[in-house]
Short mmCIF file of C-alpha atoms in Angstrom, two decimals:
data_model
loop_
_atom_site.label_atom_id
_atom_site.label_comp_id
_atom_site.label_asym_id
_atom_site.label_seq_id
_atom_site.Cartn_x
_atom_site.Cartn_y
_atom_site.Cartn_z
CA MET A 1 -0.02 -0.01 0.12
CA ASP A 2 3.07 2.29 -0.03
CA GLY A 3 2.71 5.40 -1.99
CA ILE A 4 -0.97 5.61 -2.10
CA ALA A 5 -2.25 9.17 -1.82
CA SER A 6 -4.51 9.84 0.91
CA ASP A 7 -7.36 11.41 -1.17
CA VAL A 8 -7.46 8.15 -3.43
CA ALA A 9 -10.11 6.07 -1.66
CA VAL A 10 -11.24 3.63 -4.32
CA GLY A 11 -10.48 0.04 -3.32
CA VAL A 12 -9.00 1.24 0.22
CA LYS A 13 -10.62 0.01 3.22
CA ARG A 14 -11.62 2.86 5.35
CA SER A 15 -9.75 3.68 8.49
CA SER A 16 -11.67 4.17 11.99
CA ASP A 17 -10.55 7.85 11.88
CA GLU A 18 -12.13 8.29 8.44
CA LEU A 19 -15.37 6.53 9.59
CA LEU A 20 -15.50 8.75 12.71
CA SER A 21 -15.31 11.95 10.72
CA GLY A 22 -18.93 11.72 9.65
CA SER A 23 -21.89 13.42 11.21
CA LEU A 24 -25.63 12.53 11.50
CA TYR A 25 -28.67 14.21 12.79
CA ASN A 26 -29.45 13.18 16.41
CA SER A 27 -32.86 11.86 16.80
CA PRO A 28 -34.72 10.70 19.81
CA ASN A 29 -36.23 7.82 17.96
CA SER A 30 -35.27 5.11 15.55
CA SER A 31 -36.19 7.15 12.36
CA VAL A 32 -34.62 10.01 10.70
CA THR A 33 -36.84 13.17 10.49
CA ALA A 34 -36.34 16.06 8.05
CA ASN A 35 -37.94 19.08 9.67
CA GLY A 36 -35.90 21.84 8.37
CA SER A 37 -34.05 22.50 11.61
CA ASP A 38 -30.31 22.63 11.87
CA SER A 39 -30.37 23.15 15.56
CA LYS A 40 -30.03 19.34 16.32
CA LYS A 41 -26.76 18.08 17.61
CA LEU A 42 -24.58 15.98 15.45
CA ARG A 43 -23.73 12.53 16.43
CA VAL A 44 -20.91 10.50 15.11
CA GLU A 45 -21.62 6.93 13.72
CA ASP A 46 -19.20 4.24 13.08
CA SER A 47 -20.39 1.67 10.72
CA MET A 48 -18.12 -1.03 12.26
CA ASP A 49 -19.78 -0.67 15.62
CA SER A 50 -23.44 0.05 14.34
CA PRO A 51 -25.71 -2.82 13.88
CA PRO A 52 -26.92 -3.55 10.18
CA SER A 53 -29.71 -1.28 9.07
CA ARG A 54 -31.55 -0.71 5.76
CA VAL A 55 -30.80 2.92 6.03
CA ILE A 56 -27.38 3.83 4.56
CA HIS A 57 -25.45 6.99 5.57
CA ILE A 58 -23.40 8.54 2.61
CA ARG A 59 -20.80 11.15 3.49
CA LYS A 60 -18.40 13.63 1.49
CA LEU A 61 -20.54 13.90 -1.44
CA PRO A 62 -19.52 16.59 -3.94
CA ASN A 63 -21.36 19.81 -3.81
CA GLU A 64 -23.06 19.52 -7.09
CA VAL A 65 -24.31 15.88 -6.61
CA SER A 66 -27.66 14.97 -7.93
CA GLU A 67 -30.32 12.74 -6.35
CA THR A 68 -30.06 10.35 -9.38
CA GLU A 69 -26.31 9.88 -8.76
CA VAL A 70 -26.96 9.03 -5.01
CA ILE A 71 -29.90 6.60 -5.91
CA ALA A 72 -27.62 5.04 -8.46
CA LEU A 73 -25.25 3.96 -5.66
CA GLY A 74 -27.86 1.69 -4.35
CA LEU A 75 -29.73 0.59 -7.37
CA PRO A 76 -27.40 -2.51 -8.00
CA PHE A 77 -28.04 -4.02 -4.63
CA GLY A 78 -31.81 -3.90 -4.58
CA LYS A 79 -34.86 -1.66 -4.60
CA VAL A 80 -34.38 1.90 -3.09
CA THR A 81 -37.30 2.89 -1.04
CA ASN A 82 -36.47 6.43 0.28
CA ILE A 83 -33.83 8.95 0.20
CA LEU A 84 -32.98 12.19 2.15
CA MET A 85 -30.45 14.67 0.67
CA LEU A 86 -28.53 17.07 3.15
CA LYS A 87 -26.78 19.01 0.39
CA GLY A 88 -25.60 21.69 2.78
CA LYS A 89 -23.65 19.05 4.66
CA ASN A 90 -22.60 16.94 1.58
CA GLN A 91 -24.44 14.01 3.00
CA ALA A 92 -27.41 11.79 2.18
CA PHE A 93 -29.37 8.96 3.47
CA LEU A 94 -30.57 6.05 1.48
CA GLU A 95 -33.25 3.57 2.47
CA LEU A 96 -33.20 0.09 0.72
CA GLY A 97 -36.12 -2.29 0.71
CA THR A 98 -34.43 -4.89 2.67
CA GLU A 99 -31.64 -5.17 5.42
CA GLU A 100 -30.09 -7.82 3.36
CA ALA A 101 -29.71 -5.49 0.44
CA ALA A 102 -28.05 -2.83 2.69
CA VAL A 103 -25.67 -5.44 4.14
CA THR A 104 -24.60 -6.32 0.74
CA MET A 105 -24.16 -2.88 -0.27
CA VAL A 106 -22.01 -1.79 2.83
CA ASN A 107 -20.08 -4.86 2.59
CA TYR A 108 -19.06 -4.31 -0.93
CA TYR A 109 -18.47 -0.68 -0.59
CA THR A 110 -16.17 -1.35 2.42
CA ALA A 111 -13.75 -3.05 0.07
CA VAL A 112 -14.29 -0.58 -2.99
CA THR A 113 -15.23 2.97 -2.09
CA PRO A 114 -17.21 4.50 -4.89
CA GLN A 115 -16.66 7.71 -6.47
CA VAL A 116 -19.31 10.25 -7.45
CA ARG A 117 -18.03 12.88 -10.02
CA ASN A 118 -14.49 11.67 -9.37
CA VAL A 119 -14.90 12.35 -5.60
CA PRO A 120 -14.55 9.33 -3.23
CA VAL A 121 -17.54 9.05 -0.94
CA PHE A 122 -17.87 6.93 2.19
CA ILE A 123 -20.88 4.56 3.08
CA GLN A 124 -21.84 3.24 6.31
CA TYR A 125 -24.96 1.91 8.27
CA SER A 126 -27.15 4.59 9.88
CA ASN A 127 -28.21 3.74 13.41
CA HIS A 128 -31.69 4.50 12.38
CA LYS A 129 -33.91 1.61 11.21
CA GLU A 130 -36.16 3.51 8.80
CA LEU A 131 -36.10 7.00 7.02
CA LYS A 132 -39.03 9.39 7.41
CA THR A 133 -38.93 12.34 5.37
CA ASP A 134 -40.98 15.38 5.03
CA SER A 135 -42.29 15.33 1.32
CA ALA A 136 -42.50 19.13 1.12
CA LEU A 137 -38.93 19.56 2.06
CA ASN A 138 -37.64 16.54 0.12
CA GLN A 139 -39.81 16.88 -2.90
CA ARG A 140 -37.32 16.86 -5.71
CA ALA A 141 -35.44 13.79 -4.17
CA GLN A 142 -38.90 12.00 -3.84
CA ALA A 143 -39.84 12.75 -7.40
CA VAL A 144 -36.59 11.48 -8.73
CA LEU A 145 -36.78 8.33 -6.51
CA GLN A 146 -40.46 7.70 -7.78
CA ALA A 147 -39.25 8.01 -11.39
CA VAL A 148 -36.44 5.59 -10.99
CA SER A 149 -38.48 3.13 -8.98
CA ALA A 150 -41.08 3.19 -11.83
CA VAL A 151 -38.42 2.45 -14.31
CA GLN A 152 -37.21 -0.38 -12.14
CA GLU A 153 -40.74 -1.90 -12.13
CA GLY A 154 -41.47 -1.13 -15.74
CA GLY A 155 -44.21 1.31 -14.78
CA SER A 156 -45.03 4.79 -15.93
CA PRO A 157 -42.77 7.28 -13.85
CA SER A 158 -44.25 10.40 -12.75
CA SER A 159 -43.30 12.94 -9.83
CA ALA A 160 -45.24 13.51 -6.66
CA ALA A 161 -46.23 16.79 -7.99
CA GLY A 162 -47.91 15.01 -11.05
CA GLU A 163 -45.38 16.20 -13.55
CA SER A 164 -43.55 13.75 -16.00
CA VAL A 165 -40.07 13.22 -14.71
CA LEU A 166 -39.04 10.60 -17.38
CA THR A 167 -40.42 10.69 -20.97
CA PRO A 168 -41.10 7.08 -22.49
CA ALA A 169 -37.86 5.59 -23.78
CA PRO A 170 -37.82 6.06 -27.52
CA SER A 171 -35.67 3.04 -28.27
CA PRO A 172 -34.15 -0.18 -26.58
CA VAL A 173 -30.78 0.87 -28.35
CA LEU A 174 -28.23 3.08 -26.73
CA ARG A 175 -25.54 4.94 -28.60
CA ILE A 176 -22.54 5.14 -26.22
CA ILE A 177 -19.41 7.35 -26.75
CA ILE A 178 -16.32 6.89 -24.63
CA ASP A 179 -14.60 10.21 -23.85
CA ASN A 180 -11.19 10.49 -22.44
CA MET A 181 -10.32 6.78 -23.30
CA PHE A 182 -7.00 6.08 -21.64
CA TYR A 183 -7.70 2.61 -20.86
CA PRO A 184 -9.41 -0.31 -22.96
CA VAL A 185 -13.15 -0.47 -23.11
CA THR A 186 -13.87 -3.99 -24.67
CA LEU A 187 -17.00 -5.29 -25.75
CA ASP A 188 -17.14 -7.65 -22.81
CA VAL A 189 -16.63 -4.65 -20.47
CA LEU A 190 -19.52 -2.85 -21.90
CA GLN A 191 -21.70 -6.06 -21.66
CA GLN A 192 -20.65 -6.40 -17.96
CA ILE A 193 -21.55 -2.84 -17.03
CA PHE A 194 -24.82 -2.53 -18.88
CA SER A 195 -26.14 -6.02 -17.86
CA LYS A 196 -26.88 -4.70 -14.48
CA PHE A 197 -29.90 -2.86 -15.92
CA GLY A 198 -31.40 -5.64 -17.92
CA THR A 199 -30.75 -8.30 -20.67
CA VAL A 200 -28.26 -7.13 -23.23
CA MET A 201 -29.02 -8.56 -26.49
CA LYS A 202 -26.62 -7.14 -28.96
CA ILE A 203 -23.54 -4.77 -29.08
CA ILE A 204 -21.75 -3.27 -32.03
CA THR A 205 -18.58 -1.29 -31.47
CA PHE A 206 -16.71 1.08 -33.87
CA THR A 207 -14.70 4.01 -33.98
CA LYS A 208 -16.01 7.27 -35.55
CA ASN A 209 -14.35 10.69 -35.56
CA ASN A 210 -11.55 9.26 -33.77
CA GLN A 211 -13.81 8.21 -30.87
CA PHE A 212 -14.68 4.83 -29.58
CA GLN A 213 -18.42 4.28 -29.74
CA ALA A 214 -20.89 1.48 -29.32
CA LEU A 215 -24.51 0.66 -30.13
CA LEU A 216 -26.05 -1.48 -27.48
CA GLN A 217 -29.51 -3.16 -27.40
CA PHE A 218 -31.49 -4.03 -24.39
CA SER A 219 -34.40 -6.48 -24.50
CA ASP A 220 -36.89 -3.73 -23.23
CA PRO A 221 -36.70 0.12 -23.70
CA VAL A 222 -37.31 0.57 -19.98
CA ASN A 223 -34.08 -1.12 -19.29
CA ALA A 224 -32.25 1.26 -21.79
CA GLN A 225 -33.82 4.14 -20.08
CA GLN A 226 -32.69 2.99 -16.54
CA ALA A 227 -29.09 2.56 -17.88
CA LYS A 228 -28.99 5.89 -19.33
CA LEU A 229 -30.33 7.47 -16.11
CA SER A 230 -27.67 5.83 -14.03
CA LEU A 231 -24.62 5.66 -16.27
CA ASP A 232 -24.65 8.81 -18.42
CA GLY A 233 -21.73 10.91 -17.32
CA GLN A 234 -20.13 8.21 -15.26
CA ASN A 235 -16.64 7.00 -15.50
CA ILE A 236 -15.64 3.33 -16.07
CA TYR A 237 -12.15 3.74 -14.64
CA ASN A 238 -10.90 6.50 -12.24
CA SER A 239 -11.01 9.80 -13.82
CA CYS A 240 -11.21 8.64 -17.43
CA CYS A 241 -13.24 6.58 -19.98
CA THR A 242 -16.48 8.73 -19.51
CA LEU A 243 -19.71 7.22 -20.71
CA ARG A 244 -21.88 9.56 -23.02
CA ILE A 245 -25.14 7.87 -23.55
CA ASP A 246 -28.13 8.77 -25.81
CA PHE A 247 -30.98 6.86 -27.28
CA SER A 248 -30.09 5.63 -30.93
CA LYS A 249 -32.62 6.35 -33.67
CA LEU A 250 -32.39 2.52 -34.52
CA VAL A 251 -34.90 0.18 -32.70
CA ASN A 252 -33.12 -2.95 -33.77
CA LEU A 253 -29.33 -3.86 -34.46
CA ASN A 254 -28.51 -6.28 -37.29
CA VAL A 255 -25.39 -8.15 -36.10
CA LYS A 256 -23.75 -10.37 -38.56
CA TYR A 257 -20.69 -11.52 -36.70
CA ASN A 258 -19.76 -12.60 -33.07
CA ASN A 259 -16.35 -11.52 -32.50
CA ASP A 260 -14.39 -8.74 -30.62
CA LYS A 261 -16.21 -5.96 -32.42
CA SER A 262 -19.75 -7.01 -32.46
CA ARG A 263 -21.86 -9.65 -30.66
CA ASP A 264 -25.45 -11.01 -30.77
CA TYR A 265 -25.96 -12.83 -27.47
CA THR A 266 -29.19 -14.37 -28.61
CA ARG A 267 -27.48 -16.06 -31.71
CA PRO A 268 -24.26 -17.81 -30.53
CA GLU A 269 -23.97 -19.66 -33.62
CA LEU A 270 -23.06 -16.57 -35.74
CA PRO A 271 -19.62 -16.78 -37.66
CA ALA A 272 -16.73 -14.68 -36.66
CA GLY A 273 -15.99 -13.10 -39.88
CA ASP A 274 -12.78 -12.81 -41.81
CA GLY A 275 -9.66 -12.13 -39.84
CA GLN A 276 -11.57 -11.88 -36.49
CA PRO A 277 -10.95 -14.16 -33.44
CA PRO A 278 -14.12 -16.20 -32.80
CA VAL A 279 -16.14 -16.17 -29.56
CA ASP A 280 -15.87 -19.52 -27.74
CA PRO A 281 -19.26 -21.17 -28.50
CA SER A 282 -19.52 -22.34 -25.04
CA VAL A 283 -19.06 -18.79 -23.71
CA ALA A 284 -21.53 -17.43 -26.16
CA ALA A 285 -24.01 -20.11 -25.21
CA THR A 286 -23.53 -19.19 -21.50
CA LEU A 287 -23.98 -15.38 -22.13
CA SER A 288 -27.16 -15.89 -24.03
CA LYS A 289 -28.60 -17.82 -21.16
CA ASP A 290 -27.41 -15.53 -18.49
CA SER A 291 -25.84 -12.27 -19.45
CA THR A 292 -24.36 -11.75 -15.92
CA SER A 293 -22.59 -15.07 -15.52
CA LEU A 294 -19.28 -13.77 -16.89
CA LEU A 295 -18.92 -11.37 -14.00
CA ALA A 296 -18.03 -14.36 -11.76
CA VAL A 297 -14.50 -14.95 -12.73
CA GLY A 298 -12.53 -14.69 -9.51
CA SER A 299 -12.10 -13.44 -5.97
CA SER A 300 -10.83 -10.03 -6.89
CA GLY A 301 -14.27 -9.13 -8.13
CA LEU A 302 -14.75 -8.24 -11.93
CA CYS A 303 -11.30 -9.65 -12.91
CA GLY A 304 -9.64 -7.20 -10.75
CA LEU A 305 -11.24 -4.27 -12.63
CA THR A 306 -11.82 -1.21 -10.31
CA TRP A 307 -15.17 0.53 -11.59
CA SER A 308 -15.29 4.22 -10.30
CA PHE A 309 -19.04 4.02 -10.16
CA LEU A 310 -21.65 1.53 -9.03
CA SER A 311 -20.18 -1.92 -9.25
CA PRO A 312 -22.63 -4.72 -7.72
CA PRO A 313 -21.08 -7.55 -5.74
CA PHE A 314 -20.16 -10.55 -7.83
CA SER A 315 -20.98 -14.20 -7.09
CA VAL A 316 -17.67 -15.96 -7.19
CA GLY A 317 -17.37 -19.11 -9.12
CA ALA A 318 -20.64 -19.19 -11.11
CA ILE A 319 -18.81 -20.60 -14.23
CA SER A 320 -16.58 -23.47 -13.08
CA PRO A 321 -14.27 -24.21 -14.80
CA LEU A 322 -14.07 -20.92 -16.67
CA SER A 323 -13.21 -21.50 -20.47
CA ALA A 324 -9.92 -20.18 -21.54
CA ALA A 325 -11.43 -18.00 -23.92
CA ALA A 326 -13.66 -16.28 -21.22
CA ALA A 327 -10.80 -15.77 -18.94
CA ALA A 328 -8.73 -14.20 -21.74
CA ALA A 329 -11.67 -12.02 -22.75
CA ALA A 330 -12.24 -10.90 -19.10
CA ALA A 331 -8.40 -10.45 -18.46
CA ALA A 332 -8.47 -7.88 -21.23
CA GLY A 333 -9.94 -5.45 -18.90
CA ARG A 334 -7.72 -6.20 -16.02
CA VAL A 335 -6.70 -2.75 -15.19
CA ALA A 336 -6.09 -1.11 -11.79
CA LEU A 337 -6.64 -3.81 -9.17
CA SER A 338 -8.27 -2.30 -6.06
CA GLY A 339 -6.28 -0.36 -3.57
CA HIS A 340 -2.74 -1.22 -4.68
CA SER A 341 -1.63 1.16 -7.40
CA SER A 342 1.37 3.51 -6.67
CA PRO A 343 1.77 6.83 -8.18
CA GLY A 344 5.16 6.09 -9.44
CA GLY A 345 4.29 2.63 -10.77
CA VAL A 346 7.61 0.84 -9.81
CA LEU A 347 7.56 -2.96 -9.84
CA LEU A 348 10.21 -5.17 -8.10
CA VAL A 349 10.94 -8.26 -10.22
CA SER A 350 12.77 -11.17 -8.51
CA ASN A 351 13.99 -14.78 -9.34
CA LEU A 352 15.27 -13.58 -12.64
CA ASN A 353 17.77 -15.64 -14.71
CA GLU A 354 20.83 -13.31 -13.84
CA GLU A 355 22.86 -14.99 -16.73
CA MET A 356 20.26 -14.11 -19.40
CA VAL A 357 18.10 -11.09 -18.30
CA THR A 358 18.96 -7.53 -19.60
CA PRO A 359 17.30 -4.21 -19.18
CA GLN A 360 16.11 -4.59 -22.84
CA SER A 361 14.45 -7.96 -22.35
CA LEU A 362 12.51 -6.59 -19.37
CA PHE A 363 11.56 -3.56 -21.35
CA THR A 364 10.14 -5.71 -24.16
CA LEU A 365 8.18 -8.13 -22.03
CA PHE A 366 6.69 -5.69 -19.57
CA GLY A 367 6.14 -3.15 -22.34
CA VAL A 368 3.30 -5.47 -23.39
CA TYR A 369 1.28 -4.10 -20.50
CA GLY A 370 2.43 -0.47 -20.32
CA ASP A 371 5.05 2.10 -21.28
CA VAL A 372 8.31 1.19 -19.35
CA GLN A 373 10.20 4.24 -18.55
CA ARG A 374 13.41 2.82 -16.74
CA VAL A 375 14.83 -0.54 -15.77
CA LYS A 376 17.39 -1.17 -13.08
CA ILE A 377 18.92 -4.58 -12.54
CA LEU A 378 20.17 -4.62 -8.96
CA TYR A 379 24.02 -4.43 -8.83
CA ASN A 380 24.40 -6.58 -5.61
CA LYS A 381 21.51 -8.79 -6.52
CA LYS A 382 21.34 -9.36 -10.19
CA ASP A 383 18.37 -11.66 -9.99
CA SER A 384 16.20 -8.84 -9.14
CA ALA A 385 15.27 -5.66 -11.03
CA LEU A 386 13.19 -2.43 -10.46
CA ILE A 387 10.96 -1.42 -13.42
CA GLN A 388 9.22 1.86 -13.56
CA MET A 389 5.89 1.99 -15.69
CA SER A 390 4.46 5.26 -16.69
CA ASP A 391 1.80 5.08 -13.95
CA GLY A 392 0.58 2.69 -11.18
CA ASN A 393 -2.43 1.37 -13.15
CA GLN A 394 0.07 0.08 -15.82
CA ALA A 395 2.23 -1.33 -13.14
CA GLN A 396 -0.70 -3.16 -11.57
CA LEU A 397 -1.70 -4.53 -15.04
CA ALA A 398 1.91 -5.93 -15.74
CA MET A 399 2.03 -7.46 -12.17
CA SER A 400 -1.32 -9.22 -12.58
CA HIS A 401 -0.26 -10.72 -15.86
CA LEU A 402 3.38 -11.48 -15.47
CA ASN A 403 3.83 -12.56 -11.70
CA GLY A 404 4.39 -16.45 -11.75
CA GLN A 405 5.29 -16.62 -15.58
CA LYS A 406 8.41 -18.41 -16.77
CA MET A 407 11.18 -16.35 -18.18
CA TYR A 408 14.53 -17.75 -19.22
CA GLY A 409 13.69 -20.93 -17.44
CA LYS A 410 12.79 -19.48 -14.05
CA ILE A 411 9.40 -18.46 -12.53
CA ILE A 412 9.53 -14.62 -11.89
CA ARG A 413 7.89 -12.99 -9.06
CA VAL A 414 6.38 -9.39 -9.44
CA THR A 415 5.39 -7.16 -6.80
CA LEU A 416 4.82 -3.45 -6.17
CA SER A 417 8.02 -1.59 -5.01
CA LYS A 418 8.08 1.00 -2.17
CA HIS A 419 10.19 3.22 -4.44
CA GLN A 420 8.49 6.00 -6.37
CA THR A 421 11.05 6.21 -9.17
CA VAL A 422 14.06 4.31 -10.59
CA GLN A 423 17.10 6.43 -10.13
CA LEU A 424 19.55 6.73 -12.94
CA PRO A 425 23.33 6.28 -11.96
CA ARG A 426 25.41 9.36 -11.16
CA GLU A 427 26.97 11.01 -14.16
CA GLY A 428 30.19 9.48 -15.05
CA LEU A 429 29.51 6.32 -13.00
CA ASP A 430 29.75 3.07 -14.99
CA ASP A 431 26.98 0.61 -13.67
CA GLN A 432 27.91 -2.06 -16.39
CA GLY A 433 24.66 -1.33 -18.28
CA LEU A 434 22.55 -2.48 -15.59
CA THR A 435 20.33 0.62 -15.69
CA LYS A 436 18.65 1.99 -18.90
CA ASP A 437 16.40 4.97 -19.45
CA PHE A 438 13.59 4.18 -21.96
CA THR A 439 11.64 7.37 -21.51
CA SER A 440 12.03 8.52 -25.11
CA SER A 441 11.86 4.95 -26.64
CA PRO A 442 9.80 4.94 -30.02
CA LEU A 443 8.71 1.21 -28.90
CA HIS A 444 6.09 2.47 -26.30
CA ARG A 445 2.83 0.90 -27.30
CA PHE A 446 0.41 3.06 -25.36
CA LYS A 447 1.59 6.59 -25.99
CA LYS A 448 -1.47 7.60 -27.99
CA PRO A 449 -4.83 7.74 -25.78
CA GLY A 450 -7.37 5.49 -27.21
CA SER A 451 -4.67 3.43 -29.23
CA LYS A 452 -6.05 0.08 -30.60
CA ASN A 453 -3.20 -1.45 -28.54
CA PHE A 454 -5.47 -0.81 -25.50
CA GLN A 455 -8.05 -3.39 -27.02
CA ASN A 456 -5.39 -6.08 -27.34
CA ILE A 457 -3.85 -6.68 -23.84
CA PHE A 458 -4.10 -10.25 -23.04
CA PRO A 459 -2.41 -12.73 -20.63
CA PRO A 460 0.82 -14.47 -21.84
CA SER A 461 -0.25 -17.31 -24.01
CA ALA A 462 1.24 -19.80 -26.46
CA THR A 463 -0.35 -18.01 -29.46
CA LEU A 464 1.25 -14.96 -30.55
CA HIS A 465 -0.23 -12.30 -32.88
CA LEU A 466 2.11 -10.79 -35.51
CA SER A 467 1.63 -7.70 -37.50
CA ASN A 468 3.34 -5.28 -39.89
CA ILE A 469 4.53 -8.38 -41.98
CA PRO A 470 6.01 -7.44 -45.31
CA GLU A 471 4.14 -8.75 -48.51
CA ASN A 472 7.03 -10.83 -49.66
CA VAL A 473 7.43 -12.77 -46.24
CA THR A 474 6.10 -16.48 -46.46
CA GLU A 475 4.69 -18.83 -43.74
CA GLU A 476 8.03 -20.89 -43.96
CA ASP A 477 10.00 -17.63 -43.36
CA LEU A 478 8.09 -16.83 -40.13
CA ARG A 479 8.13 -20.56 -39.07
CA LEU A 480 11.86 -20.61 -39.36
CA LEU A 481 12.35 -17.09 -37.64
CA PHE A 482 10.36 -18.27 -34.57
CA SER A 483 11.98 -21.75 -34.34
CA ASN A 484 15.37 -20.17 -34.12
CA SER A 485 14.14 -18.41 -31.19
CA GLY A 486 14.43 -21.78 -29.24
CA GLY A 487 11.14 -23.09 -29.42
CA THR A 488 8.81 -25.21 -31.68
CA VAL A 489 6.09 -23.65 -33.95
CA LYS A 490 3.03 -25.85 -33.62
CA ALA A 491 0.54 -24.06 -35.84
CA PHE A 492 0.44 -21.06 -38.04
CA LYS A 493 -2.42 -18.94 -39.87
CA PHE A 494 -2.13 -15.91 -42.00
CA PHE A 495 -5.13 -13.27 -41.76
CA GLN A 496 -6.74 -12.69 -45.00
CA ASP A 497 -4.59 -9.68 -45.88
CA ARG A 498 -1.45 -11.53 -44.96
CA LYS A 499 -0.12 -8.44 -43.17
CA MET A 500 -1.13 -10.14 -39.86
CA ALA A 501 -0.89 -13.68 -38.66
CA LEU A 502 -1.32 -16.00 -35.63
CA LEU A 503 1.54 -18.25 -34.63
CA GLN A 504 1.29 -21.02 -31.75
CA MET A 505 4.37 -22.03 -29.96
CA SER A 506 4.42 -25.18 -27.98
CA THR A 507 4.33 -23.62 -24.55
CA VAL A 508 3.75 -20.12 -23.00
CA GLU A 509 7.40 -19.91 -21.92
CA GLU A 510 8.49 -20.41 -25.48
CA ALA A 511 6.02 -17.57 -26.61
CA ILE A 512 7.47 -15.36 -24.01
CA GLN A 513 10.99 -15.84 -25.20
CA ALA A 514 10.04 -15.40 -28.85
CA LEU A 515 8.13 -12.22 -28.05
CA ILE A 516 11.32 -10.92 -26.32
CA ASP A 517 13.57 -11.92 -29.00
CA LEU A 518 11.43 -10.88 -32.16
CA HIS A 519 9.28 -7.89 -31.21
CA ASN A 520 10.40 -4.94 -33.35
CA TYR A 521 12.62 -7.50 -35.48
CA ASP A 522 13.79 -5.93 -38.65
CA MET A 523 11.99 -7.79 -41.46
CA GLY A 524 13.52 -5.41 -44.18
CA ARG A 525 12.00 -2.61 -46.29
CA GLY A 526 11.38 -0.57 -43.29
CA HIS A 527 9.12 -3.18 -41.70
CA ARG A 528 9.55 -3.94 -38.02
CA LEU A 529 7.61 -7.05 -36.85
CA ARG A 530 5.15 -6.40 -34.25
CA VAL A 531 4.50 -9.20 -31.59
CA SER A 532 1.88 -9.51 -28.88
CA PHE A 533 -0.01 -12.18 -26.90
CA SER A 534 -3.31 -13.34 -28.48
CA LYS A 535 -6.35 -14.69 -26.79
CA SER A 536 -7.28 -16.86 -29.99
CA THR A 537 -6.13 -20.33 -30.73
CA ILE A 538 -5.29 -21.77 -34.04
#
């Protein structure tokens, strides 16, 4: 946990001091009453000591927070039955339909603190068992709650004052634009987010005007309306990947292929299309039956993905065993595991083969998961190295994928370092080439925000994806090249345009070795071979 800024609360368990910093209206009975008086004394509550209650106390809300955003915090856990906004105190109370739903909500947000408008907020039980509100003083909040509840139940929403709050949804299809896209947003990530609000039937992703966009079809317009109400303007990852959501003019999507770019969850038999990795039929079939089942992929929640808004709890182990294709697809979104990222993003790698390892080999391998800035092999312990990534999220991503992998015959261990940066040797000091600065390297894969490289981050696998292949290079040329790296080529497949190919080595270790040796290999005529791990098989 070294190096975590105190104002970054996502994924960090709240300390007792933080919990004790909250305040609550004192009341002589077991309900909260809003009577317009600020003269009542404030009382401190600690959720660790308070017994469970279906009334939730939310603190440290931003000044401009809306009722909808507060309600959205509770929606994934069950029916929200009442709300009280205390905007002058940056607090709110949320009453859930059952105590069980409230317990689930508090347990989840104890581990992963939600953010509202990029501000971490804190959630705890109230000492009160129900929430009584004066409708005259809390009219707007009640109107929004009634509207959201009507959407949840499929009714016709209207406010307490009789005015329409939500117009009927014009379409079950949403148009989604991702702004500030610094991390990958895959089709699977979108499905995982939006399936909280209903059955996702179809998704098509594309790039338009240099923006990643998607069309997503629900089974019912009411579900689309609820998703838009709750998710529009929210961030998928901390401080980036902002969802901009509108209704599409289309009322039905025509999906021809099931692959990384489009998916019809109701038709798992669709082909993948030319040059596209197919969807594992068993995964597609599972998704078509239960669109939420892919969420249950491990004890770290959503594959370690830290949502900055309303992530519901996940039922661990719903698919067992999880297919390799599903695991790879889920791992593609494995960015920023909860509560461990350090601002400097420095990793400590140990159990290296000190006879073989070089700063360049570490740069190439770790560069698959982020832009490596500096590498230092330790002078007095040459089986260990410090690797500085461009940020803590990339460091976490590299650690989650590479810890326990085999490199040069040894299983490497990757952990977060307490160091904030990797120091360069003093000028004039010869450190035998053990330290190298890669800050200005042209080989960084992720310099450009929204780069396609963000869409192709997968765990190490025996199958490699090759690109930038010259026209005159044959399958035999590539088989020979990769065999010379010390492994056995088991399978090969050109894509239709022959500029890209899939090549399968006999083991993951051989594929790691081949990637280190041959990424950026000069193929002649200005072509540098690009090598990355693939989630496909041949």
